[in-house]
């Protein structure tokens, strides 16, 4: 069943307001304040929508208010039931340091259609569209995955580009990619944009290969599913996290989730830029107004668009 298209604009409004909220903290060296600057307006906007929303991917779990926590109910509680994945500020460091690629993001699906996962790490491999289904596997060696991808793309491994999150834990991935002469484009943070760098008209990368946040994995899956891209993810759980995962209904802690298991039906994705980046331009302060730009997708309606809106400061933010 598809989501009524009238909801797209309502959800866009939530990421727009969150992005404006976070933008006040650009360059202020305070990650926590920037995050809160996004969370509060996002929650306020979502609570105006006629829906029975539940956060299934959030910033933490119950008792961790003021975050938008997993299990939190959103909306007027009158209307359709939605699962909501939130990352009010993806790129808290980017915002604090006035660096590119910070944005506010949401993914929404009908109840039961989004993977509900704790706020832990996830191993991920993402690739673009027009490739054989479930082509790659986290249990394959890096070498095998690269050969499979190269063959499917009719390229040599040395012609492939991989995006990797620059972390010590990726030493082996980097070693293997380097051995095969795959060009590596590193990111320092922000692996939603990293995973999405494999889609679009002229993708920057052929593969995203790293372990980052689990919430970011599910949110990236939402956008990838609108493009026919693919992602496989596996949660990385310590003993305490296994208890949390169990409470969310996860029984197999080693399960590899393919995109259809993370996003089971129609989905809406919106990302509004805080600082200018690969997905959208950042919030522009025009004096009396803010100009905001959102990258918005609606899978069943085949909507892929970038839209800008103006908010008068005195009407909306006094
Ligand atoms: P925040 O904006 O929530 O700080 O997340 C930034 C981020 O880079 C994510 O994009 C990524 O999934 C995660 O942090 C990686 O975590 P870590 O910095 O612990 O490796």
Short mmCIF file of C-alpha atoms and ligand atoms in Angstrom, two decimals:
data_model
loop_
_atom_site.label_atom_id
_atom_site.label_comp_id
_atom_site.label_asym_id
_atom_site.label_seq_id
_atom_site.Cartn_x
_atom_site.Cartn_y
_atom_site.Cartn_z
CA UNK A 1 0.00 0.00 0.00
CA UNK A 2 1.33 3.41 -0.90
CA UNK A 3 1.59 6.51 1.28
CA UNK A 4 -0.73 9.37 0.29
CA UNK A 5 1.38 11.98 -1.51
CA UNK A 6 0.01 14.81 0.66
CA UNK A 7 2.33 13.62 3.43
CA UNK A 8 5.50 14.39 1.50
CA UNK A 9 5.21 18.16 2.01
CA UNK A 10 4.36 17.73 5.68
CA UNK A 11 7.47 15.66 6.31
CA UNK A 12 9.60 18.06 4.27
CA UNK A 13 8.44 20.83 6.59
CA UNK A 14 9.75 18.83 9.56
CA UNK A 15 13.27 18.48 8.13
CA UNK A 16 13.23 22.12 6.96
CA UNK A 17 12.40 23.41 10.44
CA UNK A 18 14.97 21.05 11.99
CA UNK A 19 17.66 22.24 9.58
CA UNK A 20 16.93 25.88 10.38
CA UNK A 21 17.06 25.03 14.10
CA UNK A 22 20.48 23.39 13.71
CA UNK A 23 21.81 26.13 11.44
CA UNK A 24 21.93 28.54 14.37
CA UNK A 25 24.77 26.42 15.74
CA UNK A 26 26.91 26.25 12.58
CA UNK A 27 30.54 26.83 13.53
CA UNK A 28 29.74 27.17 17.24
CA UNK A 29 31.77 24.06 18.22
CA UNK A 30 28.85 22.57 20.16
CA UNK A 31 27.60 19.27 18.70
CA UNK A 32 25.06 18.64 21.42
CA UNK A 33 23.44 22.06 21.17
CA UNK A 34 23.29 21.73 17.38
CA UNK A 35 21.57 18.36 17.67
CA UNK A 36 19.04 19.70 20.16
CA UNK A 37 18.53 22.70 17.88
CA UNK A 38 17.28 20.22 15.26
CA UNK A 39 15.41 17.77 17.51
CA UNK A 40 12.98 20.22 19.11
CA UNK A 41 11.54 21.78 15.91
CA UNK A 42 11.46 18.39 14.19
CA UNK A 43 9.39 16.94 17.02
CA UNK A 44 7.10 20.00 17.05
CA UNK A 45 6.41 19.73 13.30
CA UNK A 46 5.89 15.97 13.36
CA UNK A 47 3.45 16.31 16.23
CA UNK A 48 1.24 18.57 14.07
CA UNK A 49 0.73 15.87 11.43
CA UNK A 50 -2.49 13.83 11.48
CA UNK A 51 -0.90 10.43 11.88
CA UNK A 52 -0.07 7.81 14.45
CA UNK A 53 3.70 7.84 14.06
CA UNK A 54 6.19 5.71 15.94
CA UNK A 55 9.93 6.30 15.93
CA UNK A 56 11.51 2.95 14.97
CA UNK A 57 14.94 4.37 14.19
CA UNK A 58 15.93 7.15 16.52
CA UNK A 59 18.64 8.86 18.44
CA UNK A 60 18.51 6.57 21.41
CA UNK A 61 16.09 4.50 23.38
CA UNK A 62 13.39 5.28 25.93
CA UNK A 63 14.37 7.37 28.96
CA UNK A 64 16.84 9.26 26.84
CA UNK A 65 14.62 12.32 26.28
CA UNK A 66 15.11 15.02 24.87
CA UNK A 67 16.11 12.89 21.88
CA UNK A 68 13.57 11.53 19.45
CA UNK A 69 13.82 8.07 21.00
CA UNK A 70 12.87 4.67 19.63
CA UNK A 71 9.25 3.97 20.56
CA UNK A 72 8.30 7.64 20.84
CA UNK A 73 4.82 8.36 19.49
CA UNK A 74 4.50 11.28 17.10
CA UNK A 75 1.61 13.09 15.42
CA UNK A 76 -1.93 13.86 16.53
CA UNK A 77 -2.54 10.09 16.86
CA UNK A 78 -5.43 10.51 14.40
CA UNK A 79 -4.69 9.15 10.96
CA UNK A 80 -2.55 6.48 9.32
CA UNK A 81 0.04 4.50 11.25
CA UNK A 82 3.59 5.24 10.19
CA UNK A 83 7.04 3.98 11.14
CA UNK A 84 9.48 6.87 11.28
CA UNK A 85 13.27 6.88 11.08
CA UNK A 86 14.81 10.13 12.27
CA UNK A 87 18.24 11.65 12.21
CA UNK A 88 17.45 15.28 13.10
CA UNK A 89 21.06 16.23 12.54
CA UNK A 90 23.28 13.97 10.46
CA UNK A 91 26.73 15.51 10.79
CA UNK A 92 26.78 17.03 14.26
CA UNK A 93 30.55 17.55 13.91
CA UNK A 94 30.15 19.07 10.47
CA UNK A 95 27.68 21.57 11.90
CA UNK A 96 29.79 22.38 14.95
CA UNK A 97 32.84 22.97 12.71
CA UNK A 98 31.02 24.63 9.80
CA UNK A 99 31.96 21.86 7.37
CA UNK A 100 29.95 20.58 4.37
CA UNK A 101 27.40 17.74 4.36
CA UNK A 102 25.33 18.31 7.50
CA UNK A 103 21.60 17.77 7.01
CA UNK A 104 18.40 16.94 8.76
CA UNK A 105 16.76 13.72 7.58
CA UNK A 106 13.66 11.54 7.93
CA UNK A 107 12.36 8.34 6.36
CA UNK A 108 8.72 7.33 6.71
CA UNK A 109 6.92 4.10 5.83
CA UNK A 110 3.65 2.41 6.71
CA UNK A 111 3.68 0.69 10.10
CA UNK A 112 5.73 -2.51 9.96
CA UNK A 113 7.58 -1.50 6.78
CA UNK A 114 10.80 -0.14 8.34
CA UNK A 115 13.38 -2.19 10.18
CA UNK A 116 13.33 -1.30 13.86
CA UNK A 117 16.88 -1.42 15.14
CA UNK A 118 18.77 -0.13 18.15
CA UNK A 119 21.13 2.81 17.90
CA UNK A 120 24.30 0.72 17.33
CA UNK A 121 26.89 0.23 14.61
CA UNK A 122 26.09 -1.55 11.35
CA UNK A 123 28.39 -3.10 8.78
CA UNK A 124 27.27 -1.89 5.37
CA UNK A 125 27.87 -2.36 1.68
CA UNK A 126 25.87 -0.18 -0.71
CA UNK A 127 25.82 -0.22 -4.50
CA UNK A 128 23.81 1.57 -7.17
CA UNK A 129 20.98 0.58 -9.49
CA UNK A 130 20.78 -1.82 -12.47
CA UNK A 131 22.86 -4.50 -10.81
CA UNK A 132 21.89 -8.13 -10.07
CA UNK A 133 19.82 -8.44 -6.89
CA UNK A 134 21.80 -9.22 -3.72
CA UNK A 135 25.02 -9.17 -5.74
CA UNK A 136 27.36 -8.64 -2.80
CA UNK A 137 27.59 -10.19 0.64
CA UNK A 138 29.19 -9.01 3.87
CA UNK A 139 30.54 -12.52 4.42
CA UNK A 140 32.46 -12.47 1.14
CA UNK A 141 36.04 -11.25 1.20
CA UNK A 142 36.49 -7.66 0.03
CA UNK A 143 38.33 -9.11 -2.96
CA UNK A 144 35.39 -11.34 -3.95
CA UNK A 145 32.87 -8.49 -3.64
CA UNK A 146 35.01 -6.20 -5.75
CA UNK A 147 35.39 -8.86 -8.44
CA UNK A 148 31.63 -9.48 -8.45
CA UNK A 149 30.93 -5.76 -8.77
CA UNK A 150 33.58 -5.23 -11.43
CA UNK A 151 32.19 -8.13 -13.51
CA UNK A 152 28.60 -6.87 -13.15
CA UNK A 153 29.69 -3.39 -14.25
CA UNK A 154 31.94 -4.69 -17.00
CA UNK A 155 34.87 -2.84 -15.53
CA UNK A 156 38.24 -3.70 -14.07
CA UNK A 157 38.62 -3.43 -10.27
CA UNK A 158 41.08 -0.60 -10.84
CA UNK A 159 38.31 1.35 -12.59
CA UNK A 160 36.05 1.18 -9.52
CA UNK A 161 35.72 3.87 -6.87
CA UNK A 162 34.90 3.03 -3.27
CA UNK A 163 33.73 5.33 -0.51
CA UNK A 164 35.12 4.45 2.92
CA UNK A 165 34.52 6.09 6.30
CA UNK A 166 37.98 6.95 7.60
CA UNK A 167 38.25 4.85 10.74
CA UNK A 168 40.87 2.52 12.22
CA UNK A 169 38.34 -0.34 12.12
CA UNK A 170 38.42 -0.27 8.30
CA UNK A 171 42.10 -1.09 8.07
CA UNK A 172 41.46 -4.45 6.39
CA UNK A 173 38.92 -3.07 3.90
CA UNK A 174 41.37 -0.30 2.96
CA UNK A 175 44.25 -2.77 2.63
CA UNK A 176 42.23 -5.05 0.33
CA UNK A 177 40.89 -2.20 -1.81
CA UNK A 178 44.37 -0.75 -2.15
CA UNK A 179 45.78 -4.13 -3.18
CA UNK A 180 43.23 -4.25 -6.00
CA UNK A 181 43.95 -0.65 -7.05
CA UNK A 182 40.38 0.43 -6.31
CA UNK A 183 40.29 4.22 -5.93
CA UNK A 184 39.24 5.11 -2.38
CA UNK A 185 37.29 8.29 -1.64
CA UNK A 186 37.38 8.79 2.11
CA UNK A 187 34.77 10.54 4.19
CA UNK A 188 35.49 11.70 7.73
CA UNK A 189 31.85 11.42 8.89
CA UNK A 190 28.36 11.37 7.44
CA UNK A 191 27.87 7.91 6.04
CA UNK A 192 24.29 8.45 4.83
CA UNK A 193 25.74 10.71 2.14
CA UNK A 194 28.56 8.17 1.74
CA UNK A 195 26.12 5.34 1.05
CA UNK A 196 24.11 7.57 -1.29
CA UNK A 197 27.20 8.50 -3.30
CA UNK A 198 26.60 5.33 -5.37
CA UNK A 199 23.32 6.60 -6.90
CA UNK A 200 22.24 9.37 -9.23
CA UNK A 201 23.08 10.30 -12.80
CA UNK A 202 26.83 10.34 -12.40
CA UNK A 203 27.59 8.58 -9.10
CA UNK A 204 30.78 9.62 -7.32
CA UNK A 205 31.40 6.03 -6.21
CA UNK A 206 30.62 2.46 -7.24
CA UNK A 207 30.45 1.11 -3.71
CA UNK A 208 30.18 2.24 -0.11
CA UNK A 209 32.06 -0.20 2.14
CA UNK A 210 32.21 0.57 5.88
CA UNK A 211 30.77 0.19 9.34
CA UNK A 212 28.81 3.23 10.53
CA UNK A 213 25.65 3.93 12.48
CA UNK A 214 22.76 1.47 12.21
CA UNK A 215 20.15 4.24 12.04
CA UNK A 216 22.12 5.83 9.20
CA UNK A 217 22.08 2.45 7.41
CA UNK A 218 18.29 2.14 7.50
CA UNK A 219 17.81 5.78 6.46
CA UNK A 220 20.24 5.35 3.56
CA UNK A 221 18.35 2.18 2.58
CA UNK A 222 15.16 4.25 2.28
CA UNK A 223 16.75 6.55 -0.30
CA UNK A 224 18.56 3.72 -2.10
CA UNK A 225 15.25 1.84 -2.47
CA UNK A 226 13.79 4.84 -4.36
CA UNK A 227 16.61 4.51 -6.90
CA UNK A 228 16.67 0.73 -7.19
CA UNK A 229 20.02 0.72 -5.39
CA UNK A 230 21.07 -1.92 -2.89
CA UNK A 231 22.47 -2.12 0.61
CA UNK A 232 23.27 -5.02 2.88
CA UNK A 233 23.70 -4.34 6.58
CA UNK A 234 24.49 -6.32 9.73
CA UNK A 235 24.18 -4.87 13.21
CA UNK A 236 27.29 -4.91 15.38
CA UNK A 237 26.08 -5.71 18.89
CA UNK A 238 27.87 -6.07 22.20
CA UNK A 239 26.19 -7.94 25.09
CA UNK A 240 24.27 -4.93 26.38
CA UNK A 241 23.18 -3.98 22.86
CA UNK A 242 21.95 -7.54 22.27
CA UNK A 243 19.50 -7.07 25.16
CA UNK A 244 18.27 -3.83 23.59
CA UNK A 245 18.00 -5.48 20.17
CA UNK A 246 15.98 -8.36 21.65
CA UNK A 247 13.47 -5.88 23.06
CA UNK A 248 12.95 -4.57 19.53
CA UNK A 249 12.17 -8.07 18.29
CA UNK A 250 15.59 -8.95 16.86
CA UNK A 251 16.31 -12.62 17.49
CA UNK A 252 19.15 -13.38 15.11
CA UNK A 253 21.98 -11.05 16.11
CA UNK A 254 24.11 -12.00 13.11
CA UNK A 255 21.42 -11.45 10.51
CA UNK A 256 22.40 -9.75 7.29
CA UNK A 257 19.62 -7.42 6.18
CA UNK A 258 19.15 -6.85 2.48
CA UNK A 259 17.39 -3.70 1.36
CA UNK A 260 13.95 -5.36 1.10
CA UNK A 261 14.20 -6.40 4.74
CA UNK A 262 15.02 -2.86 5.87
CA UNK A 263 12.43 -1.15 3.65
CA UNK A 264 9.48 -3.45 3.05
CA UNK A 265 7.18 -1.16 1.05
CA UNK A 266 6.56 2.41 0.04
CA UNK A 267 8.81 5.02 1.64
CA UNK A 268 9.33 8.78 1.80
CA UNK A 269 12.80 10.24 2.35
CA UNK A 270 13.61 13.90 2.91
CA UNK A 271 16.92 15.52 3.71
CA UNK A 272 17.26 19.28 4.20
CA UNK A 273 20.74 20.77 4.06
CA UNK A 274 22.15 22.47 7.15
CA UNK A 275 25.54 23.10 5.56
CA UNK A 276 25.90 22.70 1.80
CA UNK A 277 26.75 19.17 0.74
CA UNK A 278 26.24 16.38 -1.77
CA UNK A 279 22.50 16.01 -1.13
CA UNK A 280 21.32 19.61 -0.70
CA UNK A 281 22.44 23.19 -0.22
CA UNK A 282 22.66 24.47 3.32
CA UNK A 283 20.37 26.90 5.11
CA UNK A 284 20.82 30.40 3.69
CA UNK A 285 20.15 33.31 6.03
CA UNK A 286 18.71 36.07 3.85
CA UNK A 287 18.21 38.57 6.65
CA UNK A 288 14.47 38.46 7.17
CA UNK A 289 14.13 34.99 5.71
CA UNK A 290 15.73 31.58 5.59
CA UNK A 291 16.10 29.77 2.27
CA UNK A 292 16.13 25.99 2.71
CA UNK A 293 16.75 23.19 0.22
CA UNK A 294 15.49 19.63 0.50
CA UNK A 295 16.25 16.47 -1.42
CA UNK A 296 12.94 14.58 -1.39
CA UNK A 297 12.00 11.09 -2.57
CA UNK A 298 8.74 9.16 -2.63
CA UNK A 299 9.22 5.62 -3.84
CA UNK A 300 5.73 4.65 -5.07
CA UNK A 301 5.17 8.01 -6.78
CA UNK A 302 8.65 7.85 -8.39
CA UNK A 303 9.35 11.33 -7.02
CA UNK A 304 12.99 12.40 -6.94
CA UNK A 305 13.26 16.14 -6.53
CA UNK A 306 15.16 18.98 -4.94
CA UNK A 307 13.01 21.84 -3.70
CA UNK A 308 13.69 25.16 -2.03
CA UNK A 309 11.41 27.05 0.31
CA UNK A 310 11.55 30.41 2.01
CA UNK A 311 10.60 30.92 5.66
CA UNK A 312 9.96 34.38 6.99
CA UNK A 313 11.84 34.57 10.31
CA UNK A 314 9.31 36.81 12.02
CA UNK A 315 6.33 34.62 11.17
CA UNK A 316 7.92 31.28 11.87
CA UNK A 317 10.66 31.74 14.41
CA UNK A 318 9.63 34.38 16.94
P1 LIG B 1 26.35 12.21 14.05
O1 LIG B 1 26.06 13.32 13.15
O2 LIG B 1 25.12 11.67 14.72
O3 LIG B 1 27.44 12.57 15.01
O4 LIG B 1 26.88 10.98 13.14
C1 LIG B 1 27.95 11.16 12.25
C2 LIG B 1 28.46 9.82 11.75
O5 LIG B 1 29.61 10.04 10.94
C3 LIG B 1 27.45 8.98 10.97
O6 LIG B 1 27.22 9.42 9.67
C4 LIG B 1 28.10 7.63 11.02
O7 LIG B 1 27.17 6.61 10.74
C5 LIG B 1 28.64 7.59 12.43
O8 LIG B 1 28.82 8.97 12.83
C6 LIG B 1 29.93 6.87 12.58
O9 LIG B 1 30.21 6.76 13.92
P2 LIG B 1 31.69 6.90 14.54
O10 LIG B 1 32.10 8.35 14.43
O11 LIG B 1 31.53 6.45 15.94
O12 LIG B 1 32.57 6.02 13.74
#
